[in-house]
């Protein structure tokens, strides 16, 4: 870790522990709240998927017709079927069938979704001058987009595996869906990048430079068995399933039982994470509150004591001044102001030659010395005549 990164890490740790850990407690409380919200959303999704009926494509039409006669709401169902291009429903045109199915360039498989991703791999090292990229360069690299993704899709349906084209089908509506897709990787290759003079300069001064290009292709092949979880209804008399934003799945390789196990495990993890983070945040915030409250009371008490002492000193000094400004013999006058009576003796020399006001003034000098013997003094003491 470079000196810049160490300085930034030290600054972040000091900021987190500032106000006796109040900032750290607030950050943990924010994380606990986010965990609680995610736990609530996951629990809701678990209840909905547990209550959703699990059907094959061939049995879906009868279910929808019964539910439509009983209720106006579209039900959430789990459908298991095989992927097929939408154009396969039109058996009258073989040309249409061929033109509406995607073909992978690498594997030659037929697919309805093809995703191509190219990611640059960067390398860092300490240059010849001992320099290295600091934390700002790492953050800046995360801000810059280092990969490009392209996706091609065609309309597709779910059919009963092994019985198509005699069985029914369900249209998959992908509009507005941001859920992850059950894609299969068919191509994964790392290509080296030829070095250039500019790359040599980057390496010389310790900056990051690309060393490879990761090319990856994923597809949703025709005939793959997947599950669709969402709202099911009729579109022009044909069953259609579309995504539900409240559910974490839409198209997945998992069955209903596997989804329930996955959500139950995530629910437990989120629950105990929320409990731990909440307990830590409450403990740290409580500790920070008590410490800051005690400090505030100490500062307040100290201010009151200072104000009381200042008032007492002012009143005592004023009484002494009033007393000492009377008729004072010449032998008892202060050698500094020649107006007030000698009241303060210097330590360690012991000379009683100044009034209290002038003695305090002498003590506040950069190098305090006795006005008579010029000896260094440490303090003065008020002398009272009995």
Tab-separated table of C-alpha atoms in Angstrom:
chain	number	residue	atom	x	y	z
A	1	UNK	CA	0.000	0.000	0.000
A	2	UNK	CA	1.417	3.381	-1.006
A	3	UNK	CA	1.780	6.397	1.268
A	4	UNK	CA	-1.241	8.050	-0.356
A	5	UNK	CA	-3.406	5.007	0.293
A	6	UNK	CA	-2.179	4.807	3.896
A	7	UNK	CA	-3.018	8.471	4.440
A	8	UNK	CA	-6.503	8.053	2.972
A	9	UNK	CA	-7.096	4.868	5.022
A	10	UNK	CA	-5.962	6.673	8.186
A	11	UNK	CA	-8.274	9.582	7.398
A	12	UNK	CA	-11.226	7.244	6.854
A	13	UNK	CA	-10.542	5.390	10.118
A	14	UNK	CA	-10.269	8.668	12.043
A	15	UNK	CA	-13.519	9.866	10.509
A	16	UNK	CA	-15.271	6.589	11.388
A	17	UNK	CA	-14.063	6.756	15.008
A	18	UNK	CA	-14.741	10.475	15.435
A	19	UNK	CA	-17.159	11.647	18.128
A	20	UNK	CA	-16.240	8.507	20.117
A	21	UNK	CA	-17.487	6.201	17.356
A	22	UNK	CA	-20.767	7.991	16.611
A	23	UNK	CA	-20.037	8.079	12.865
A	24	UNK	CA	-19.267	4.346	12.843
A	25	UNK	CA	-22.446	3.643	14.800
A	26	UNK	CA	-24.513	5.698	12.364
A	27	UNK	CA	-22.987	3.802	9.419
A	28	UNK	CA	-23.795	0.465	11.082
A	29	UNK	CA	-27.335	1.660	11.795
A	30	UNK	CA	-27.778	2.569	8.121
A	31	UNK	CA	-26.502	-0.876	7.093
A	32	UNK	CA	-28.861	-2.496	9.612
A	33	UNK	CA	-31.843	-0.583	8.199
A	34	UNK	CA	-30.970	-1.628	4.654
A	35	UNK	CA	-30.636	-5.227	5.817
A	36	UNK	CA	-34.030	-5.053	7.522
A	37	UNK	CA	-35.671	-3.696	4.371
A	38	UNK	CA	-34.053	-6.446	2.287
A	39	UNK	CA	-35.185	-9.025	4.860
A	40	UNK	CA	-38.745	-7.718	4.603
A	41	UNK	CA	-38.681	-7.829	0.780
A	42	UNK	CA	-37.168	-11.338	0.764
A	43	UNK	CA	-39.733	-12.598	3.296
A	44	UNK	CA	-42.558	-11.171	1.183
A	45	UNK	CA	-41.152	-12.847	-1.947
A	46	UNK	CA	-40.809	-16.126	-0.036
A	47	UNK	CA	-44.476	-16.034	1.006
A	48	UNK	CA	-45.632	-15.208	-2.511
A	49	UNK	CA	-43.602	-17.951	-4.188
A	50	UNK	CA	-44.610	-20.472	-1.513
A	51	UNK	CA	-48.272	-19.684	-2.184
A	52	UNK	CA	-47.878	-19.628	-5.966
A	53	UNK	CA	-49.096	-22.770	-7.807
A	54	UNK	CA	-46.495	-24.762	-9.705
A	55	UNK	CA	-47.714	-25.948	-13.117
A	56	UNK	CA	-46.502	-27.352	-16.350
A	57	UNK	CA	-47.366	-25.457	-19.502
A	58	UNK	CA	-50.029	-27.982	-20.533
A	59	UNK	CA	-52.049	-27.439	-17.321
A	60	UNK	CA	-51.821	-23.641	-17.249
A	61	UNK	CA	-54.771	-22.733	-19.494
A	62	UNK	CA	-57.327	-24.533	-17.333
A	63	UNK	CA	-55.963	-22.809	-14.211
A	64	UNK	CA	-56.169	-19.352	-15.763
A	65	UNK	CA	-59.735	-19.931	-16.985
A	66	UNK	CA	-60.852	-20.982	-13.476
A	67	UNK	CA	-59.105	-18.049	-11.780
A	68	UNK	CA	-60.461	-15.564	-14.307
A	69	UNK	CA	-64.010	-16.704	-13.577
A	70	UNK	CA	-63.477	-16.362	-9.812
A	71	UNK	CA	-61.339	-13.222	-9.531
A	72	UNK	CA	-60.315	-10.242	-11.610
A	73	UNK	CA	-56.710	-10.299	-10.332
A	74	UNK	CA	-53.958	-11.945	-12.340
A	75	UNK	CA	-52.347	-14.750	-10.277
A	76	UNK	CA	-48.648	-15.284	-9.598
A	77	UNK	CA	-47.606	-18.729	-10.829
A	78	UNK	CA	-44.473	-20.793	-11.321
A	79	UNK	CA	-44.308	-22.320	-14.806
A	80	UNK	CA	-41.836	-24.951	-15.929
A	81	UNK	CA	-41.249	-25.412	-19.624
A	82	UNK	CA	-38.795	-25.499	-22.512
A	83	UNK	CA	-37.626	-22.421	-24.412
A	84	UNK	CA	-38.848	-22.051	-27.990
A	85	UNK	CA	-38.803	-19.129	-30.423
A	86	UNK	CA	-42.072	-17.236	-30.815
A	87	UNK	CA	-41.929	-17.724	-34.574
A	88	UNK	CA	-42.341	-21.479	-34.043
A	89	UNK	CA	-46.038	-20.877	-33.362
A	90	UNK	CA	-46.438	-19.943	-37.026
A	91	UNK	CA	-45.816	-23.295	-38.709
A	92	UNK	CA	-47.063	-22.029	-42.074
A	93	UNK	CA	-43.833	-20.144	-42.839
A	94	UNK	CA	-40.530	-22.007	-42.636
A	95	UNK	CA	-38.721	-18.840	-43.709
A	96	UNK	CA	-40.136	-16.988	-40.711
A	97	UNK	CA	-39.001	-19.789	-38.446
A	98	UNK	CA	-35.396	-19.530	-39.647
A	99	UNK	CA	-35.201	-15.742	-39.619
A	100	UNK	CA	-36.502	-15.336	-36.040
A	101	UNK	CA	-34.046	-17.633	-34.282
A	102	UNK	CA	-30.602	-16.385	-33.261
A	103	UNK	CA	-27.525	-18.500	-33.954
A	104	UNK	CA	-24.382	-18.302	-31.824
A	105	UNK	CA	-21.305	-17.355	-33.837
A	106	UNK	CA	-19.027	-19.420	-31.611
A	107	UNK	CA	-20.974	-22.611	-30.906
A	108	UNK	CA	-23.597	-22.573	-33.677
A	109	UNK	CA	-26.413	-23.241	-31.182
A	110	UNK	CA	-29.873	-21.804	-31.761
A	111	UNK	CA	-30.889	-19.304	-29.105
A	112	UNK	CA	-33.450	-16.642	-28.279
A	113	UNK	CA	-31.035	-14.430	-26.273
A	114	UNK	CA	-27.332	-13.839	-27.042
A	115	UNK	CA	-25.224	-11.683	-24.728
A	116	UNK	CA	-21.674	-10.709	-25.708
A	117	UNK	CA	-19.397	-9.125	-23.079
A	118	UNK	CA	-15.861	-7.815	-23.577
A	119	UNK	CA	-13.895	-6.911	-20.443
A	120	UNK	CA	-10.428	-5.351	-20.327
A	121	UNK	CA	-8.018	-6.830	-17.774
A	122	UNK	CA	-5.652	-4.251	-16.241
A	123	UNK	CA	-2.322	-4.745	-14.507
A	124	UNK	CA	-0.384	-2.514	-12.110
A	125	UNK	CA	3.207	-2.610	-10.896
A	126	UNK	CA	5.727	-0.264	-9.340
A	127	UNK	CA	7.539	1.495	-12.117
A	128	UNK	CA	11.268	2.022	-12.410
A	129	UNK	CA	10.924	5.194	-10.329
A	130	UNK	CA	9.136	3.377	-7.481
A	131	UNK	CA	5.823	5.075	-8.148
A	132	UNK	CA	2.494	3.328	-7.842
A	133	UNK	CA	-1.116	4.317	-8.357
A	134	UNK	CA	-2.826	5.682	-5.267
A	135	UNK	CA	-6.345	5.146	-3.997
A	136	UNK	CA	-7.734	7.889	-6.218
A	137	UNK	CA	-6.555	6.012	-9.309
A	138	UNK	CA	-8.277	2.841	-8.087
A	139	UNK	CA	-11.519	4.756	-7.488
A	140	UNK	CA	-11.190	6.452	-10.860
A	141	UNK	CA	-10.754	3.064	-12.548
A	142	UNK	CA	-14.011	1.868	-10.995
A	143	UNK	CA	-15.745	4.966	-12.315
A	144	UNK	CA	-14.572	4.335	-15.887
A	145	UNK	CA	-16.425	1.678	-17.814
A	146	UNK	CA	-14.020	-1.165	-18.525
A	147	UNK	CA	-16.445	-3.518	-20.245
A	148	UNK	CA	-18.929	-3.395	-23.101
A	149	UNK	CA	-22.022	-5.578	-23.260
A	150	UNK	CA	-24.323	-6.182	-26.212
A	151	UNK	CA	-27.501	-8.258	-26.119
A	152	UNK	CA	-29.720	-9.554	-28.902
A	153	UNK	CA	-33.126	-11.053	-28.220
A	154	UNK	CA	-36.083	-12.405	-30.145
A	155	UNK	CA	-39.590	-13.060	-28.803
A	156	UNK	CA	-39.846	-16.518	-27.261
A	157	UNK	CA	-42.294	-18.802	-25.506
A	158	UNK	CA	-42.313	-21.699	-23.062
A	159	UNK	CA	-43.639	-25.033	-24.297
A	160	UNK	CA	-44.127	-28.505	-22.878
A	161	UNK	CA	-40.838	-30.324	-23.361
A	162	UNK	CA	-41.052	-33.380	-25.596
A	163	UNK	CA	-44.599	-32.650	-26.791
A	164	UNK	CA	-44.092	-29.548	-28.966
A	165	UNK	CA	-45.636	-28.609	-31.336
A	166	UNK	CA	-48.761	-30.489	-30.176
A	167	UNK	CA	-48.882	-28.881	-26.679
A	168	UNK	CA	-49.898	-25.408	-25.555
A	169	UNK	CA	-47.440	-22.580	-25.018
A	170	UNK	CA	-46.962	-19.495	-22.816
A	171	UNK	CA	-45.655	-16.188	-24.138
A	172	UNK	CA	-42.767	-14.708	-22.123
A	173	UNK	CA	-43.098	-10.918	-21.825
A	174	UNK	CA	-39.648	-9.431	-21.158
A	175	UNK	CA	-40.779	-5.781	-21.180
A	176	UNK	CA	-39.510	-3.903	-18.100
A	177	UNK	CA	-37.738	-6.911	-16.622
A	178	UNK	CA	-34.353	-6.305	-14.976
A	179	UNK	CA	-34.047	-9.732	-13.393
A	180	UNK	CA	-30.983	-11.926	-14.046
A	181	UNK	CA	-31.336	-14.384	-16.920
A	182	UNK	CA	-30.474	-18.119	-16.890
A	183	UNK	CA	-27.874	-17.819	-19.625
A	184	UNK	CA	-25.410	-20.537	-20.608
A	185	UNK	CA	-21.768	-19.684	-21.335
A	186	UNK	CA	-20.737	-21.025	-24.734
A	187	UNK	CA	-17.564	-19.002	-25.305
A	188	UNK	CA	-14.963	-17.748	-22.811
A	189	UNK	CA	-11.586	-16.658	-24.130
A	190	UNK	CA	-8.848	-14.302	-22.920
A	191	UNK	CA	-7.085	-12.509	-25.783
A	192	UNK	CA	-3.695	-10.814	-25.230
A	193	UNK	CA	-3.318	-7.158	-26.170
A	194	UNK	CA	-0.318	-6.084	-28.221
A	195	UNK	CA	1.881	-3.593	-26.389
A	196	UNK	CA	2.361	-0.107	-27.811
A	197	UNK	CA	4.868	2.679	-27.021
A	198	UNK	CA	2.205	4.325	-24.891
A	199	UNK	CA	1.811	1.083	-22.918
A	200	UNK	CA	5.565	1.085	-22.280
A	201	UNK	CA	5.355	4.619	-20.874
A	202	UNK	CA	2.442	3.613	-18.651
A	203	UNK	CA	4.406	0.674	-17.267
A	204	UNK	CA	7.536	2.826	-16.837
A	205	UNK	CA	5.783	5.298	-14.552
A	206	UNK	CA	3.790	2.672	-12.646
A	207	UNK	CA	0.350	3.362	-14.125
A	208	UNK	CA	-2.243	0.735	-14.959
A	209	UNK	CA	-2.254	-0.650	-18.478
A	210	UNK	CA	-4.375	-3.301	-20.279
A	211	UNK	CA	-2.866	-6.754	-20.643
A	212	UNK	CA	-5.795	-8.776	-21.974
A	213	UNK	CA	-9.339	-8.726	-23.326
A	214	UNK	CA	-11.810	-11.235	-21.876
A	215	UNK	CA	-14.365	-12.137	-24.536
A	216	UNK	CA	-17.440	-14.003	-23.299
A	217	UNK	CA	-20.656	-15.086	-24.973
A	218	UNK	CA	-23.747	-16.347	-23.147
A	219	UNK	CA	-26.976	-17.598	-24.690
A	220	UNK	CA	-30.420	-18.807	-23.748
A	221	UNK	CA	-30.594	-21.857	-26.032
A	222	UNK	CA	-33.716	-23.220	-27.643
A	223	UNK	CA	-35.026	-26.292	-25.812
A	224	UNK	CA	-33.575	-25.420	-22.399
A	225	UNK	CA	-35.805	-26.249	-19.409
A	226	UNK	CA	-36.372	-23.172	-17.236
A	227	UNK	CA	-38.898	-21.838	-14.746
A	228	UNK	CA	-40.836	-18.593	-15.128
A	229	UNK	CA	-42.072	-16.854	-11.960
A	230	UNK	CA	-44.443	-13.968	-12.470
A	231	UNK	CA	-47.907	-12.659	-13.174
A	232	UNK	CA	-49.808	-14.796	-15.623
A	233	UNK	CA	-52.786	-13.736	-17.700
A	234	UNK	CA	-54.279	-13.791	-21.190
A	235	UNK	CA	-53.000	-11.690	-24.090
A	236	UNK	CA	-55.297	-11.936	-27.126
A	237	UNK	CA	-56.547	-15.271	-25.843
A	238	UNK	CA	-53.017	-16.696	-25.344
A	239	UNK	CA	-51.461	-17.256	-21.874
A	240	UNK	CA	-48.706	-14.754	-21.104
A	241	UNK	CA	-46.308	-14.445	-18.149
A	242	UNK	CA	-44.585	-11.208	-17.206
A	243	UNK	CA	-42.161	-10.202	-14.479
A	244	UNK	CA	-43.213	-9.057	-11.014
A	245	UNK	CA	-40.950	-6.348	-9.573
A	246	UNK	CA	-41.490	-7.584	-6.016
A	247	UNK	CA	-39.988	-10.999	-6.802
A	248	UNK	CA	-36.227	-11.620	-7.124
A	249	UNK	CA	-36.735	-14.195	-9.905
A	250	UNK	CA	-38.385	-14.150	-13.285
A	251	UNK	CA	-36.574	-16.689	-15.488
A	252	UNK	CA	-34.395	-19.182	-13.650
A	253	UNK	CA	-32.925	-22.665	-13.864
A	254	UNK	CA	-34.219	-23.517	-10.381
A	255	UNK	CA	-37.431	-25.341	-9.611
A	256	UNK	CA	-39.938	-24.040	-7.086
A	257	UNK	CA	-38.448	-26.112	-4.250
A	258	UNK	CA	-34.963	-24.852	-5.020
A	259	UNK	CA	-36.192	-21.249	-5.075
A	260	UNK	CA	-37.896	-21.726	-1.703
A	261	UNK	CA	-34.708	-23.173	-0.187
A	262	UNK	CA	-32.630	-20.323	-1.604
A	263	UNK	CA	-35.006	-17.633	-0.321
A	264	UNK	CA	-35.307	-19.308	3.105
A	265	UNK	CA	-31.502	-19.350	3.438
A	266	UNK	CA	-31.242	-15.673	2.369
A	267	UNK	CA	-33.997	-14.760	4.838
A	268	UNK	CA	-32.099	-16.328	7.732
A	269	UNK	CA	-28.849	-14.646	6.714
A	270	UNK	CA	-30.529	-11.239	6.406
A	271	UNK	CA	-32.367	-11.680	9.715
A	272	UNK	CA	-29.274	-12.493	11.750
A	273	UNK	CA	-27.222	-9.884	9.879
A	274	UNK	CA	-29.803	-7.263	10.798
A	275	UNK	CA	-29.768	-8.413	14.434
A	276	UNK	CA	-25.962	-8.288	14.653
A	277	UNK	CA	-25.621	-4.952	12.845
A	278	UNK	CA	-28.482	-3.439	14.843
A	279	UNK	CA	-27.002	-4.612	18.153
A	280	UNK	CA	-23.567	-3.262	17.245
A	281	UNK	CA	-24.982	0.080	16.115
A	282	UNK	CA	-27.078	0.447	19.293
A	283	UNK	CA	-24.096	-0.418	21.499
A	284	UNK	CA	-21.692	1.942	19.698
A	285	UNK	CA	-24.221	4.785	19.520
A	286	UNK	CA	-25.097	4.302	23.197
A	287	UNK	CA	-21.410	4.375	24.157
A	288	UNK	CA	-20.822	7.475	22.008
A	289	UNK	CA	-23.883	9.210	23.490
A	290	UNK	CA	-22.783	8.546	27.090
A	291	UNK	CA	-19.207	9.670	26.391
A	292	UNK	CA	-20.269	12.862	24.613
A	293	UNK	CA	-22.896	13.593	27.293
A	294	UNK	CA	-20.290	13.274	30.056
A	295	UNK	CA	-17.859	15.467	28.106
A	296	UNK	CA	-20.553	18.093	27.614
A	297	UNK	CA	-21.357	18.085	31.339
A	298	UNK	CA	-17.660	18.369	32.206
A	299	UNK	CA	-17.210	21.313	29.828
A	300	UNK	CA	-20.301	22.980	31.215
A	301	UNK	CA	-19.134	22.488	34.821
A	302	UNK	CA	-15.675	23.758	33.911
A	303	UNK	CA	-17.149	26.885	32.318
A	304	UNK	CA	-19.253	27.541	35.428
A	305	UNK	CA	-16.221	27.084	37.689
A	306	UNK	CA	-14.097	29.374	35.527
A	307	UNK	CA	-16.826	32.011	35.535
A	308	UNK	CA	-17.214	31.724	39.329
A	309	UNK	CA	-13.443	31.879	39.897
A	310	UNK	CA	-13.124	34.872	37.588
A	311	UNK	CA	-15.897	36.678	39.420
A	312	UNK	CA	-14.308	35.884	42.810
A	313	UNK	CA	-10.853	36.998	41.637
A	314	UNK	CA	-12.253	40.206	40.190
A	315	UNK	CA	-14.134	41.028	43.386
A	316	UNK	CA	-11.099	40.191	45.579
A	317	UNK	CA	-8.761	42.160	43.336
A	318	UNK	CA	-11.137	45.129	43.337
A	319	UNK	CA	-11.352	45.054	47.150
A	320	UNK	CA	-7.576	44.871	47.396
A	321	UNK	CA	-7.186	47.735	44.950
A	322	UNK	CA	-9.649	49.865	46.885
A	323	UNK	CA	-7.821	49.059	50.098
A	324	UNK	CA	-4.348	49.630	48.708
A	325	UNK	CA	-5.051	52.929	46.924
A	326	UNK	CA	-5.347	54.779	50.215
A	327	UNK	CA	-2.577	56.626	52.083
A	328	UNK	CA	0.478	54.326	51.755
A	329	UNK	CA	3.891	55.241	53.203
A	330	UNK	CA	6.726	55.595	50.695
A	331	UNK	CA	8.556	52.555	52.032
A	332	UNK	CA	5.561	50.292	51.383
A	333	UNK	CA	4.731	51.382	47.831
A	334	UNK	CA	5.035	48.950	44.929
A	335	UNK	CA	8.367	49.424	43.140
A	336	UNK	CA	6.646	49.009	39.760
A	337	UNK	CA	3.542	51.210	39.831
A	338	UNK	CA	4.408	53.348	42.941
A	339	UNK	CA	0.667	53.556	43.682
A	340	UNK	CA	-0.398	50.492	45.664
A	341	UNK	CA	0.845	48.699	48.769
A	342	UNK	CA	3.294	45.830	48.519
A	343	UNK	CA	1.289	42.609	48.953
A	344	UNK	CA	2.945	39.790	46.887
A	345	UNK	CA	6.248	38.031	47.548
A	346	UNK	CA	8.141	36.331	44.742
A	347	UNK	CA	9.236	32.712	44.893
A	348	UNK	CA	12.032	31.621	45.344
A	349	UNK	CA	13.813	34.903	46.106
A	350	UNK	CA	11.164	36.011	48.659
A	351	UNK	CA	11.250	39.755	47.918
A	352	UNK	CA	8.065	41.600	48.944
A	353	UNK	CA	8.296	44.545	46.587
A	354	UNK	CA	5.175	44.482	44.349
A	355	UNK	CA	1.435	44.763	44.681
A	356	UNK	CA	-0.713	41.865	43.648
A	357	UNK	CA	-1.621	43.394	40.274
A	358	UNK	CA	1.986	44.084	39.281
A	359	UNK	CA	3.169	40.713	40.613
A	360	UNK	CA	0.709	38.978	38.292
A	361	UNK	CA	1.947	41.126	35.400
A	362	UNK	CA	5.555	40.181	36.133
A	363	UNK	CA	4.642	36.474	36.248
A	364	UNK	CA	3.075	36.684	32.768
A	365	UNK	CA	6.275	37.944	31.150
A	366	UNK	CA	8.206	35.675	28.816
A	367	UNK	CA	11.151	35.419	31.253
A	368	UNK	CA	9.791	36.550	34.653
A	369	UNK	CA	12.422	38.056	36.961
A	370	UNK	CA	12.312	39.790	40.312
A	371	UNK	CA	12.432	43.619	39.852
A	372	UNK	CA	14.978	43.903	42.714
A	373	UNK	CA	17.461	41.024	42.431
A	374	UNK	CA	16.720	40.050	38.797
A	375	UNK	CA	16.451	36.416	39.853
A	376	UNK	CA	14.176	34.126	37.821
A	377	UNK	CA	10.889	33.596	39.622
A	378	UNK	CA	8.396	30.788	39.430
A	379	UNK	CA	5.353	32.390	41.048
A	380	UNK	CA	4.207	34.840	43.687
A	381	UNK	CA	2.249	34.516	46.907
A	382	UNK	CA	-0.214	36.966	48.456
A	383	UNK	CA	0.901	38.165	51.893
A	384	UNK	CA	-1.803	39.010	54.453
A	385	UNK	CA	-0.936	41.096	57.523
A	386	UNK	CA	-2.486	39.638	60.695
